[in-house]
mmCIF file of C-alpha atoms and ligand atoms in Angstrom:
data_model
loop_
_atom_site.group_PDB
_atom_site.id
_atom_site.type_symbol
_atom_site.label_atom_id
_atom_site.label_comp_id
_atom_site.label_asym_id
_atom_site.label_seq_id
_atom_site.Cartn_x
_atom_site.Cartn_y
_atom_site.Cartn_z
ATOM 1 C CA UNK A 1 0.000 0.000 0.000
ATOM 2 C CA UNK A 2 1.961 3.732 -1.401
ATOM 3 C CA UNK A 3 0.932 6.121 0.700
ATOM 4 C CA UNK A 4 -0.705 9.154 -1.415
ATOM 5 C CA UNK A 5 0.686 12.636 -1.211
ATOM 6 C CA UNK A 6 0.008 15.619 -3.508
ATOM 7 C CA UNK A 7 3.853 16.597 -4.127
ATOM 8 C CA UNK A 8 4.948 19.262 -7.102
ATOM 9 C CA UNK A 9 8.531 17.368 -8.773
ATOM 10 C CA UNK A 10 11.451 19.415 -8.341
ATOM 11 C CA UNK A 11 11.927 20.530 -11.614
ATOM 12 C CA UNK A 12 8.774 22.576 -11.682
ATOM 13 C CA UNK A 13 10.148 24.999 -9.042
ATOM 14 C CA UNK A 14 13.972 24.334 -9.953
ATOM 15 C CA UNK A 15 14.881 24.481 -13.648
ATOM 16 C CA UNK A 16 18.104 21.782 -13.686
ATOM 17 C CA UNK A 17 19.505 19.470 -15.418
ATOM 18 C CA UNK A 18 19.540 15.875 -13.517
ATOM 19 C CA UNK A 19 20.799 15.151 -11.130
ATOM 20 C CA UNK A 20 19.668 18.811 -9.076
ATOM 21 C CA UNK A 21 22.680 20.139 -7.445
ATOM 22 C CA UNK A 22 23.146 21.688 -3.609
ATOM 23 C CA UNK A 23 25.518 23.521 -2.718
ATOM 24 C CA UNK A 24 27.301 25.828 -0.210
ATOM 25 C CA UNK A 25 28.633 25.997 3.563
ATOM 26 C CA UNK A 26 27.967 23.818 6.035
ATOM 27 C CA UNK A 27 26.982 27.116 8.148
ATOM 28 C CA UNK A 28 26.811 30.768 6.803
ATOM 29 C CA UNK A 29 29.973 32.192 8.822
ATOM 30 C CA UNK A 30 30.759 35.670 7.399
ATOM 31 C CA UNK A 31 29.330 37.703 4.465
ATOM 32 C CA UNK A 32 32.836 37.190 2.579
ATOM 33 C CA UNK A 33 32.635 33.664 3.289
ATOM 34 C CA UNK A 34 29.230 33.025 1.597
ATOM 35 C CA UNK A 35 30.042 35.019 -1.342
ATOM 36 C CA UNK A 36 33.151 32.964 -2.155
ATOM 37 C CA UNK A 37 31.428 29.846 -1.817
ATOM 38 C CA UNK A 38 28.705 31.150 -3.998
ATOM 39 C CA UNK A 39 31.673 32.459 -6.685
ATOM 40 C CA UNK A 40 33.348 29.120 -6.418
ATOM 41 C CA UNK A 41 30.228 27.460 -6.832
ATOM 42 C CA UNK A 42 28.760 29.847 -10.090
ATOM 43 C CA UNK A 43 32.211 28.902 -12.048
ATOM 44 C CA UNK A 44 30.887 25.157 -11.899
ATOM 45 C CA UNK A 45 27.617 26.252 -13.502
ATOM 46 C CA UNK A 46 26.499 22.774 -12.214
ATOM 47 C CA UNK A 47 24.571 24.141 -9.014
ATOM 48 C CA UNK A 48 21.112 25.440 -8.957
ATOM 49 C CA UNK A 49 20.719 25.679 -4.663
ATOM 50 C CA UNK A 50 22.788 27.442 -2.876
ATOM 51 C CA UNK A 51 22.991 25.995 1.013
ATOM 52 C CA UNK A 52 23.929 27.518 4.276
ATOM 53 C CA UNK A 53 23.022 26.766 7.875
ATOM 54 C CA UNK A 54 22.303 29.628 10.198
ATOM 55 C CA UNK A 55 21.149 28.289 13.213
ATOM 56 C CA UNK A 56 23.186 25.380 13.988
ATOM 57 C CA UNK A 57 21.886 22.156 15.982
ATOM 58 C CA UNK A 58 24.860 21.167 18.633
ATOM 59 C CA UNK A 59 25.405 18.766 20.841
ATOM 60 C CA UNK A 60 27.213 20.521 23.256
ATOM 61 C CA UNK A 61 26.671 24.221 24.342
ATOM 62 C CA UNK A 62 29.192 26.718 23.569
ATOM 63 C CA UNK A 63 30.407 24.926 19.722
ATOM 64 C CA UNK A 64 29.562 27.733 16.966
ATOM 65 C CA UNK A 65 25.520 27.339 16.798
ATOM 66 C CA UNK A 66 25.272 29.315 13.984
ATOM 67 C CA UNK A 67 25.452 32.813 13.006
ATOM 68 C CA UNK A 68 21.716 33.503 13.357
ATOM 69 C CA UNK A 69 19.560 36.219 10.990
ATOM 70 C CA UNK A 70 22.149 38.407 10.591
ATOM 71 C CA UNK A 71 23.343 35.460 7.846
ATOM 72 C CA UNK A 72 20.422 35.254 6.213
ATOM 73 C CA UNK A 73 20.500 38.401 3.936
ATOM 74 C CA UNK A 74 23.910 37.611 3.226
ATOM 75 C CA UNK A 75 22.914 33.861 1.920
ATOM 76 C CA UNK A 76 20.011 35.694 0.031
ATOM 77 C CA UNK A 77 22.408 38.301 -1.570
ATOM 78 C CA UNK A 78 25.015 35.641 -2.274
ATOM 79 C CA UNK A 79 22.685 33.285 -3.900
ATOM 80 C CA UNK A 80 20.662 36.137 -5.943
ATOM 81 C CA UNK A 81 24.028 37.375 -7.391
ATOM 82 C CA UNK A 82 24.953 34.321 -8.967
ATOM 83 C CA UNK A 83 21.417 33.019 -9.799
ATOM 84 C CA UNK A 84 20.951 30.504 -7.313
ATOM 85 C CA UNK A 85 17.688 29.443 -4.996
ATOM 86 C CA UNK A 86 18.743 29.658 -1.329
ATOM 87 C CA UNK A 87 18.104 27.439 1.428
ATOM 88 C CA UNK A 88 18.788 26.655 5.407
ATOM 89 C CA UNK A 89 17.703 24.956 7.876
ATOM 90 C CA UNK A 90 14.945 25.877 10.262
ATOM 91 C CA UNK A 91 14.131 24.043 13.528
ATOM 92 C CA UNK A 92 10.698 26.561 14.862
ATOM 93 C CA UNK A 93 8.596 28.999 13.457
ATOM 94 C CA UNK A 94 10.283 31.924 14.767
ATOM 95 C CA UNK A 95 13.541 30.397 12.260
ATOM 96 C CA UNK A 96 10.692 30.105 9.425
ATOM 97 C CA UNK A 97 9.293 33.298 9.990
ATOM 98 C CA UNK A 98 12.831 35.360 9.871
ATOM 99 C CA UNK A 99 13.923 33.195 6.536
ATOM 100 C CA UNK A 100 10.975 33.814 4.711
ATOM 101 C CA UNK A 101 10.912 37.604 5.534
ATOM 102 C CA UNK A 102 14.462 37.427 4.632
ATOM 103 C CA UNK A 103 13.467 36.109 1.249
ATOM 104 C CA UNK A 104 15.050 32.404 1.417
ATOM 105 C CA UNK A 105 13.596 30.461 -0.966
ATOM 106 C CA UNK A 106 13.606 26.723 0.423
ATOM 107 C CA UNK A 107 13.766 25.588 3.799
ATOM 108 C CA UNK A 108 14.636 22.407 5.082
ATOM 109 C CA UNK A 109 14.203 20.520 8.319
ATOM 110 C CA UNK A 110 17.383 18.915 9.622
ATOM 111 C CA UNK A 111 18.040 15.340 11.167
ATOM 112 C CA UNK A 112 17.692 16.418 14.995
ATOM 113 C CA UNK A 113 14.416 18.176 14.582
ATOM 114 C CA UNK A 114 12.465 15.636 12.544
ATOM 115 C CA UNK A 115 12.806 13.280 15.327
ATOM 116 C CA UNK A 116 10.232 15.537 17.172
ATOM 117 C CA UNK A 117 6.790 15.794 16.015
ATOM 118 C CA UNK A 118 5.949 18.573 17.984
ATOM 119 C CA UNK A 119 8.936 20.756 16.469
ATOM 120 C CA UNK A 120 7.946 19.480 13.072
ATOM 121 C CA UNK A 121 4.291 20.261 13.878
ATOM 122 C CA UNK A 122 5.115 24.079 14.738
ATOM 123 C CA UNK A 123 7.367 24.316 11.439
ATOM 124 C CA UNK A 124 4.267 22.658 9.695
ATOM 125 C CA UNK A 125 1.435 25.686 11.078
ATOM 126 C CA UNK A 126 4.192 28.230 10.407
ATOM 127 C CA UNK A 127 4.547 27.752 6.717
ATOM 128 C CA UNK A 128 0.847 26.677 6.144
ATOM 129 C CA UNK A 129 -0.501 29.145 3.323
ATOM 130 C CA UNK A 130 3.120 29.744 2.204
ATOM 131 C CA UNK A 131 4.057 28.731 -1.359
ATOM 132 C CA UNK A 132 7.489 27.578 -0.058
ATOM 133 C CA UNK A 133 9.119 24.203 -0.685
ATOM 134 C CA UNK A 134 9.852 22.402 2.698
ATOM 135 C CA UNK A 135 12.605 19.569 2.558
ATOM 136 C CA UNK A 136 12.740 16.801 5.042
ATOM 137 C CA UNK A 137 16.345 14.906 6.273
ATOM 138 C CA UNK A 138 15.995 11.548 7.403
ATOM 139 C CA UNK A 139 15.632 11.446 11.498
ATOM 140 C CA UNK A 140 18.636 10.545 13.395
ATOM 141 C CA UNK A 141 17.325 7.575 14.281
ATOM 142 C CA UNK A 142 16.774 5.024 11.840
ATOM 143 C CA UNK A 143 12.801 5.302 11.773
ATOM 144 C CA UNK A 144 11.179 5.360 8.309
ATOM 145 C CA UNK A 145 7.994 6.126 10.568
ATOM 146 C CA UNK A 146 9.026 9.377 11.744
ATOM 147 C CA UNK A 147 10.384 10.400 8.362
ATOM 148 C CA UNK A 148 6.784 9.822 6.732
ATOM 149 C CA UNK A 149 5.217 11.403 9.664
ATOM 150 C CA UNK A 150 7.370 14.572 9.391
ATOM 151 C CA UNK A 151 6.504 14.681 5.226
ATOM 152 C CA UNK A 152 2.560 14.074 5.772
ATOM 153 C CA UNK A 153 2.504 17.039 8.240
ATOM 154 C CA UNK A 154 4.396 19.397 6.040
ATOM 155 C CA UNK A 155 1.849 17.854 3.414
ATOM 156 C CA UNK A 156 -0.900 18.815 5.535
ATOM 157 C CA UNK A 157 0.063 21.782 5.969
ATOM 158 C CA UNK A 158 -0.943 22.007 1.939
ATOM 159 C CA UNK A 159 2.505 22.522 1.138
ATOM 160 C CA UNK A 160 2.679 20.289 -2.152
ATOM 161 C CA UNK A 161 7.157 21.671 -3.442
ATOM 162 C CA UNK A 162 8.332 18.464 -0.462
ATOM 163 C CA UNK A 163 11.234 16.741 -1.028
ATOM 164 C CA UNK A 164 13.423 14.392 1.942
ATOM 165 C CA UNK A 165 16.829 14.572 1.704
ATOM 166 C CA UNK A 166 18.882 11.310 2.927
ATOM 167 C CA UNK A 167 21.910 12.247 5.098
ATOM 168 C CA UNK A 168 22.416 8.922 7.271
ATOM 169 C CA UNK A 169 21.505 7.969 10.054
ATOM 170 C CA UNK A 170 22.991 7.679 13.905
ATOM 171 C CA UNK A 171 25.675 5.008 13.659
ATOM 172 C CA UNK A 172 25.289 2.093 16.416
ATOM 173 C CA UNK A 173 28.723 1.075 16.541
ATOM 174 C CA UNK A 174 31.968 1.712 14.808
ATOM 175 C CA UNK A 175 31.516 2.265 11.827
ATOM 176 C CA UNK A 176 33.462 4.368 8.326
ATOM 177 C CA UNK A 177 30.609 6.253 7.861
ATOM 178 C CA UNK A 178 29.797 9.545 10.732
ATOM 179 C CA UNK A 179 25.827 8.425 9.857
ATOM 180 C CA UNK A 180 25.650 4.683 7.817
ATOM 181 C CA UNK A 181 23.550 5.562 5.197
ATOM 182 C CA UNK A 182 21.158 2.603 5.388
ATOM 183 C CA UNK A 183 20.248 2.864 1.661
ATOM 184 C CA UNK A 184 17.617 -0.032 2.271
ATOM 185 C CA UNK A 185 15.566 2.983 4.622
ATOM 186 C CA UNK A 186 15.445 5.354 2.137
ATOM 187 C CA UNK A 187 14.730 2.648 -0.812
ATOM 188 C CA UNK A 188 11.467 1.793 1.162
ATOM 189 C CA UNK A 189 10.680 5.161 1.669
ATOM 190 C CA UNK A 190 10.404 5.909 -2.365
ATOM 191 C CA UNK A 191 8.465 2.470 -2.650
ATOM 192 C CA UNK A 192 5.883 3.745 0.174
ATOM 193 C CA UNK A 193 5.441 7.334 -1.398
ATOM 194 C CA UNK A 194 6.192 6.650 -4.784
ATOM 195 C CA UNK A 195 6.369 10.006 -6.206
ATOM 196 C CA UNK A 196 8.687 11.663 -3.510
ATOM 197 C CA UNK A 197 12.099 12.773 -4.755
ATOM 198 C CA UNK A 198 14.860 11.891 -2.996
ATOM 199 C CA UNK A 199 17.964 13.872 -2.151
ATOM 200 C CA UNK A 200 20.894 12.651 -0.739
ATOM 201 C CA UNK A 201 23.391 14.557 1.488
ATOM 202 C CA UNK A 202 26.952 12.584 0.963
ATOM 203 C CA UNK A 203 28.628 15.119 3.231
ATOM 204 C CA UNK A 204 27.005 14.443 6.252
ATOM 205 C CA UNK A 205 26.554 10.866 5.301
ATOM 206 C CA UNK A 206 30.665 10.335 5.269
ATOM 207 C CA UNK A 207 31.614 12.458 7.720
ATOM 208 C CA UNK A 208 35.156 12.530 5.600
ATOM 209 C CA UNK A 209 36.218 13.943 2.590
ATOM 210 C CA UNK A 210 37.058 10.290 0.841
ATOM 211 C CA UNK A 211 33.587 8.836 1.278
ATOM 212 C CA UNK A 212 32.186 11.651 -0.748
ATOM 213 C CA UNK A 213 32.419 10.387 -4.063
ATOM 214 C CA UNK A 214 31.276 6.784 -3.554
ATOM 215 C CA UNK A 215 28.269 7.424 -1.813
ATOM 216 C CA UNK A 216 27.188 10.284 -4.475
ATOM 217 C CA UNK A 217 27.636 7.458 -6.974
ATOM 218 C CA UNK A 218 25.439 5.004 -4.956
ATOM 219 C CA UNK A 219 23.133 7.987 -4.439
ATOM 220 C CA UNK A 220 22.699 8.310 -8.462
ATOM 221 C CA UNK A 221 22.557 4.597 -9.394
ATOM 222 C CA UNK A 222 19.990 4.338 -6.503
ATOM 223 C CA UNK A 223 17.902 6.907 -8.707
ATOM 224 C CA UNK A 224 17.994 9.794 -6.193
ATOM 225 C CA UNK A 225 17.380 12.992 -7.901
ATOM 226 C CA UNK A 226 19.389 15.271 -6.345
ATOM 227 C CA UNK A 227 22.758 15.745 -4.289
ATOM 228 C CA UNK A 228 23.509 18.406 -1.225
ATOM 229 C CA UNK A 229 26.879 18.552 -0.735
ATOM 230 C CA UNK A 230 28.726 21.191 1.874
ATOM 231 C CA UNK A 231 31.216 23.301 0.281
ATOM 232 C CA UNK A 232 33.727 25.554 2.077
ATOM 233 C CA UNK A 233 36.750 27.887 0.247
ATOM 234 C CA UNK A 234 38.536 26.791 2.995
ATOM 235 C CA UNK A 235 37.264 23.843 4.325
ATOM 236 C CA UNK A 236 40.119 23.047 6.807
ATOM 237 C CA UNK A 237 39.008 26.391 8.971
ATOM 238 C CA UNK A 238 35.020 26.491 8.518
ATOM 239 C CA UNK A 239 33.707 26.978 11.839
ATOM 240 C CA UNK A 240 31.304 23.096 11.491
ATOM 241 C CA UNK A 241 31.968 20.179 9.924
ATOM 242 C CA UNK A 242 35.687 20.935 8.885
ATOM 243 C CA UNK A 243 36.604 17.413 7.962
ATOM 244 C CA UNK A 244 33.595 16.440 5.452
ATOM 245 C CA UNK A 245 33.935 20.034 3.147
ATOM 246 C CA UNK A 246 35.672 20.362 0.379
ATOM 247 C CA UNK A 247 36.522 23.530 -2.412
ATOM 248 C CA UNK A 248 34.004 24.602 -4.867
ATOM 249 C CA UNK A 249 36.895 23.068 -7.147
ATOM 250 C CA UNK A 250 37.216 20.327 -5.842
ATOM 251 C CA UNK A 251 33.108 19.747 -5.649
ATOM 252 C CA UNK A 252 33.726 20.595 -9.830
ATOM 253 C CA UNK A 253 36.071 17.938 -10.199
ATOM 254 C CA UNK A 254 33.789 15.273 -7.957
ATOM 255 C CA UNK A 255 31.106 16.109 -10.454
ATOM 256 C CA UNK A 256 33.149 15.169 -13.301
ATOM 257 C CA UNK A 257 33.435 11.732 -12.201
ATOM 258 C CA UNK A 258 30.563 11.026 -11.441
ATOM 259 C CA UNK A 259 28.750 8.096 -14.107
ATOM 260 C CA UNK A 260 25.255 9.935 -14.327
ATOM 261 C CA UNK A 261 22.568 7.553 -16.051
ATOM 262 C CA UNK A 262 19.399 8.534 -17.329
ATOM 263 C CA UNK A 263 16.414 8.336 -14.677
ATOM 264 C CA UNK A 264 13.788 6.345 -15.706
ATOM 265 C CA UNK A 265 10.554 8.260 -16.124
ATOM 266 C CA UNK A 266 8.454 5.497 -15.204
ATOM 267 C CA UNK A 267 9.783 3.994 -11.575
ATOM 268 C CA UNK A 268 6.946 1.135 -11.629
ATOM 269 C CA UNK A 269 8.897 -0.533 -14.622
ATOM 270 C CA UNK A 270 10.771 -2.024 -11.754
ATOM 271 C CA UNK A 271 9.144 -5.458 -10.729
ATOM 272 C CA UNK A 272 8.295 -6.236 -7.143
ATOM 273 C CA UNK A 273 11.064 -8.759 -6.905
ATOM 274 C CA UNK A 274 13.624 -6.675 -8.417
ATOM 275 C CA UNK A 275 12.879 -4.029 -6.094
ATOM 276 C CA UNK A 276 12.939 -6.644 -3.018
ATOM 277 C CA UNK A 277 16.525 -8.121 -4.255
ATOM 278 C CA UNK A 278 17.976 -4.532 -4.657
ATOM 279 C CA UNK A 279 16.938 -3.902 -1.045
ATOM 280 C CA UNK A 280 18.635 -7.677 -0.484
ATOM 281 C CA UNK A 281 21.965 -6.190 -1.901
ATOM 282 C CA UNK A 282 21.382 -2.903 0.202
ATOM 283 C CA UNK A 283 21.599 -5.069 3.547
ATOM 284 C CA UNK A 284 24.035 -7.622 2.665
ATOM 285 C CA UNK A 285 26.411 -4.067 1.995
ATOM 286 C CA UNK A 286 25.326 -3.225 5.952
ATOM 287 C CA UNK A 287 26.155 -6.514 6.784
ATOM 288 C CA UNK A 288 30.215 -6.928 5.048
ATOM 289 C CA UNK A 289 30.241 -3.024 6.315
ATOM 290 C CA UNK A 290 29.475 -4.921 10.253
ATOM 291 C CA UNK A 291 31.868 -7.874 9.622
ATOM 292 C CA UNK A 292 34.508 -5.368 8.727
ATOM 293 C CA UNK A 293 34.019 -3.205 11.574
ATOM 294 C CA UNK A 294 34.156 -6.537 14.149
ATOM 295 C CA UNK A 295 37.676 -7.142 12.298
ATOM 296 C CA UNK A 296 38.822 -4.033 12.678
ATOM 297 C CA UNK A 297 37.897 -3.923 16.320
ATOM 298 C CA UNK A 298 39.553 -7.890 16.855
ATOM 299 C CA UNK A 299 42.980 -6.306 15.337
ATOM 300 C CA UNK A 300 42.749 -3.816 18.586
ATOM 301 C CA UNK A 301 42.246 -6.625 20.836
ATOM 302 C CA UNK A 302 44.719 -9.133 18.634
ATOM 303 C CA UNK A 303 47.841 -6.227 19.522
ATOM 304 C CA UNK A 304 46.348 -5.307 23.249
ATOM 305 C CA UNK A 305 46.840 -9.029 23.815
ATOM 306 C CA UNK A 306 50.148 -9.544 22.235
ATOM 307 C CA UNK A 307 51.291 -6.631 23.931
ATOM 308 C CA UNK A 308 50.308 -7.702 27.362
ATOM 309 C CA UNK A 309 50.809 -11.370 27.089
ATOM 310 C CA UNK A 310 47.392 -12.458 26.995
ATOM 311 C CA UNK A 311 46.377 -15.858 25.356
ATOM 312 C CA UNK A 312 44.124 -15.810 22.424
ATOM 313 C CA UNK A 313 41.168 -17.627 23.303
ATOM 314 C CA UNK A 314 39.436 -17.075 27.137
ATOM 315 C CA UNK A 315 36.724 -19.424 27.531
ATOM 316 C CA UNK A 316 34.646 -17.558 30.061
ATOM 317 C CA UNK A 317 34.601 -14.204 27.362
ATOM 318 C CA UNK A 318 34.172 -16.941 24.719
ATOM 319 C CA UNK A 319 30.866 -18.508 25.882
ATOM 320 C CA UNK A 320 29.706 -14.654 26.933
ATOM 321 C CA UNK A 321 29.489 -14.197 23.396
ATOM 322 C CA UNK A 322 27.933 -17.438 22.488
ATOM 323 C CA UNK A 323 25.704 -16.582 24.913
ATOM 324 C CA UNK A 324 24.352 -13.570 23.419
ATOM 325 C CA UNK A 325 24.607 -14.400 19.885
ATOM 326 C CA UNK A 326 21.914 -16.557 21.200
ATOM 327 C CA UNK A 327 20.066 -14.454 22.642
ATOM 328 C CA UNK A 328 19.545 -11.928 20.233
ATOM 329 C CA UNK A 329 19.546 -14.870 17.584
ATOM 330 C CA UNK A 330 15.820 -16.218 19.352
ATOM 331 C CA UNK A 331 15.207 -12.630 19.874
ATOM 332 C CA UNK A 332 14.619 -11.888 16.265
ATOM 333 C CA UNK A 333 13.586 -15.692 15.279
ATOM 334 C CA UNK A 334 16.512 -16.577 14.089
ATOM 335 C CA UNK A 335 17.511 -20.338 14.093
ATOM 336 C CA UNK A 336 19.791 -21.639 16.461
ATOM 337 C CA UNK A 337 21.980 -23.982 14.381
ATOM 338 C CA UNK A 338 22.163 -21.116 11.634
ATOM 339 C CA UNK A 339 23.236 -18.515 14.095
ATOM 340 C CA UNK A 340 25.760 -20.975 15.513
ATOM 341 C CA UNK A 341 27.321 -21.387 12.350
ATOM 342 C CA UNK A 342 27.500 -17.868 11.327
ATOM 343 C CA UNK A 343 28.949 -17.084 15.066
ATOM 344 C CA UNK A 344 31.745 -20.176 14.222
ATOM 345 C CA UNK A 345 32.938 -18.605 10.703
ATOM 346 C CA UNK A 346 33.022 -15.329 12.512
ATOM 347 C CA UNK A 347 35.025 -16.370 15.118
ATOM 348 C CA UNK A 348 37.538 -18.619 13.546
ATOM 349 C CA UNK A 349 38.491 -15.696 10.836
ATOM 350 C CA UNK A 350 38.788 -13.978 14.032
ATOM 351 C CA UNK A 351 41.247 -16.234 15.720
ATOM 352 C CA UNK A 352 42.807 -16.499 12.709
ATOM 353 C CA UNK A 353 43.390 -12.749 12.458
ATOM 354 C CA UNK A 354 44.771 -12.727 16.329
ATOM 355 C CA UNK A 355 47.148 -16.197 15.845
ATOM 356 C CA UNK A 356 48.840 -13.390 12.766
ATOM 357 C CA UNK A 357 49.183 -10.787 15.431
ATOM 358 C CA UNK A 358 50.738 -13.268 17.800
ATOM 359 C CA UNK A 359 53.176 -14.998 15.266
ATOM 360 C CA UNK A 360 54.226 -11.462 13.964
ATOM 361 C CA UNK A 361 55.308 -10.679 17.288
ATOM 362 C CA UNK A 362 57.534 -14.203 17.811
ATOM 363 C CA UNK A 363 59.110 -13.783 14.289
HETATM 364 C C1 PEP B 401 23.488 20.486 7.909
HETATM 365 O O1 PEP B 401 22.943 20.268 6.821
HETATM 366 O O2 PEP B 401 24.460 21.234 8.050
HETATM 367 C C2 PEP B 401 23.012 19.727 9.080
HETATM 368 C C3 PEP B 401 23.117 20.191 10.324
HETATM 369 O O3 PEP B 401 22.506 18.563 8.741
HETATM 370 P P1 PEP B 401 21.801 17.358 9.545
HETATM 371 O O4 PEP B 401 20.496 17.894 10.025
HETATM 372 O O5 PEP B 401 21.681 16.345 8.467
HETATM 373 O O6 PEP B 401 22.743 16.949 10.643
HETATM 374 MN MN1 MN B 402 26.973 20.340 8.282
#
């Protein structure tokens, strides 16, 4: 069952060529700032959006949290100069209020304020009877529930120019990614509301500059129809999210190598089961991305050990994790003898890895 929302495509508010490119500063930081970026970004002539936080989400209290309104007529200015549509974030109404007086042309709701209906229900009243596009991240949390609750009230709100952008999702152990992208989530959430476009944010996805690439690839062969990605002149000193910018030029040459393929028009000529085994491939990815994490973490444990004498194999710690494969293994219905096996390839690629360590270190 698709769940039916009356949604206006991108392209009849942006004109672009696929895929629709975002662009610009993680946050608006000075007026200079957001005119280079802008500058950088108009040479491309690949970029239609110009991006730029202004009040910034943080974690802890006294990080940058944003430059507040006094950014906002700079983003405007910047974007208007060089023909771009502008867009932040905005978290209440008194954030959509000030960007729509300040003439910003698409808002978007990030990761830490979808989780909460109620904030998502005050953006929804403030731009009800506004002509404004509203775009929706993903919820930290890895709920495709509270994502399609946060797009029906915006759609309630009659607001018909939605869009959700994908930027990852809270990671639950180590992982290469800041926010594992979950592509299976977002997959489901186009085959539930068929005619949403997707965006996907690589930037905030990666968390690191070498991710970028590869996950704007998957992004594109997954048939999303647009890219945010944060851009910085000088991404080594921007005041958030230093590590995962990179130079308008450097965004240019990204572009470049990306394969784009034609979007098919008609997204039903995809059979049930091919959509099922592309969702199949999606989690078995999550799944070698796990194994190789657990590695990773064993090679800690392999040189702790060999540093401090420890044998390989402690029976007690052994049959603590037996015991829990197990549990979680009934937990989720999963047969014993299968999750006994799995548990015994894991583990013997583990000792494996640890007997290396050990024999390095007698060499
Ligand atoms: C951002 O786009 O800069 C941002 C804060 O994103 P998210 O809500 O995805 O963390
Ligand atoms: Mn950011």
């Amino acid at each position: 069952m698709s769940i039916q929302l009356n949604l206006s495509p991108l392209s009849s508010y942006i004109p672009h060529q696929h895929p629709l490119i975002i662009s610009g500063p993680c946050s608006v930081e000075t007026e200079a700032q957001v005119h280079a970026a802008a500058a950088g970004l108009a040479a491309l002539g690949k970029a239609s959006v110009l991006r730029g936080g202004i009040w910034k989400p943080r974690t802890r209290p006294n990080a940058f949290e944003g430059i507040g309104n006094v950014g906002l007529k700079w983003l405007v200015d910047a974007a208007k100069q060089h023909n771009f549509l502008s867009a932040t974030e905005v978290a209440n109404a008194a954030h959509v209020e000030a960007a729509l007086k300040a003439g910003v042309d698409i808002l978007w709701i990030g990761a830490r304020t979808t989780v909460n209906p109620f904030s998502v229900q005050e953006i929804a009243d403030a731009v009800k009877g506004q002509d404004v596009p509203v775009w929706v991240k993903n919820p930290l949390n890895p709920d495709l529930q509270l994502w399609i609750g946060a797009l029906e009230r915006i759609a309630q709100a009659g607001i018909t120019k939605i869009a959700a952008i994908h930027r990852g999702f809270a990671p639950n152990g180590p992982s290469q990614y800041r926010n594992p992208p979950k592509w299976d989530l977002a997959i489901e959430l186009k085959r539930q509301i068929p005619n949403l476009e997707m965006i996907c944010d690589p930037s905030h996805i990666s968390g690191n500059r070498e991710l970028l690439l590869p996950v704007a690839q998957k992004a594109l062969d997954l048939e999303m129809s647009g890219l945010m990605l944060e851009t910085h002149c000088t991404p080594d000193e921007a005041w958030s999210d230093a590590k995962q910018q990179i130079t308008p030029e450097k965004f240019g040459e990204l572009l470049d190598k990306l394969v784009i393929r034609k979007v098919e028009v008609d997204a039903k000529s995809l059979s049930e089961l091919e959509e099922i085994r592309k969702q199949i491939d999606l989690v078995d990815e999550d799944i070698i991305e796990k194994i190789a994490s657990r590695m990773k973490l064993v090679e800690q444990i392999a040189e702790y050990k060999a540093q401090h004498n420890i044998t390989i194999l402690q029976m007690d710690r052994w049959k603590h994790v037996i015991d829990r494969w197990n549990a979680e293994g009934a937990r989720f219905g999963l047969a014993e003898d299968f999750i006994s096996n799995v548990l015994q390839a894991v583990h013997k690629e583990s000792i494996r890895k640890q007997t290396g360590r050990m024999n390095k270190r007698e060499e």
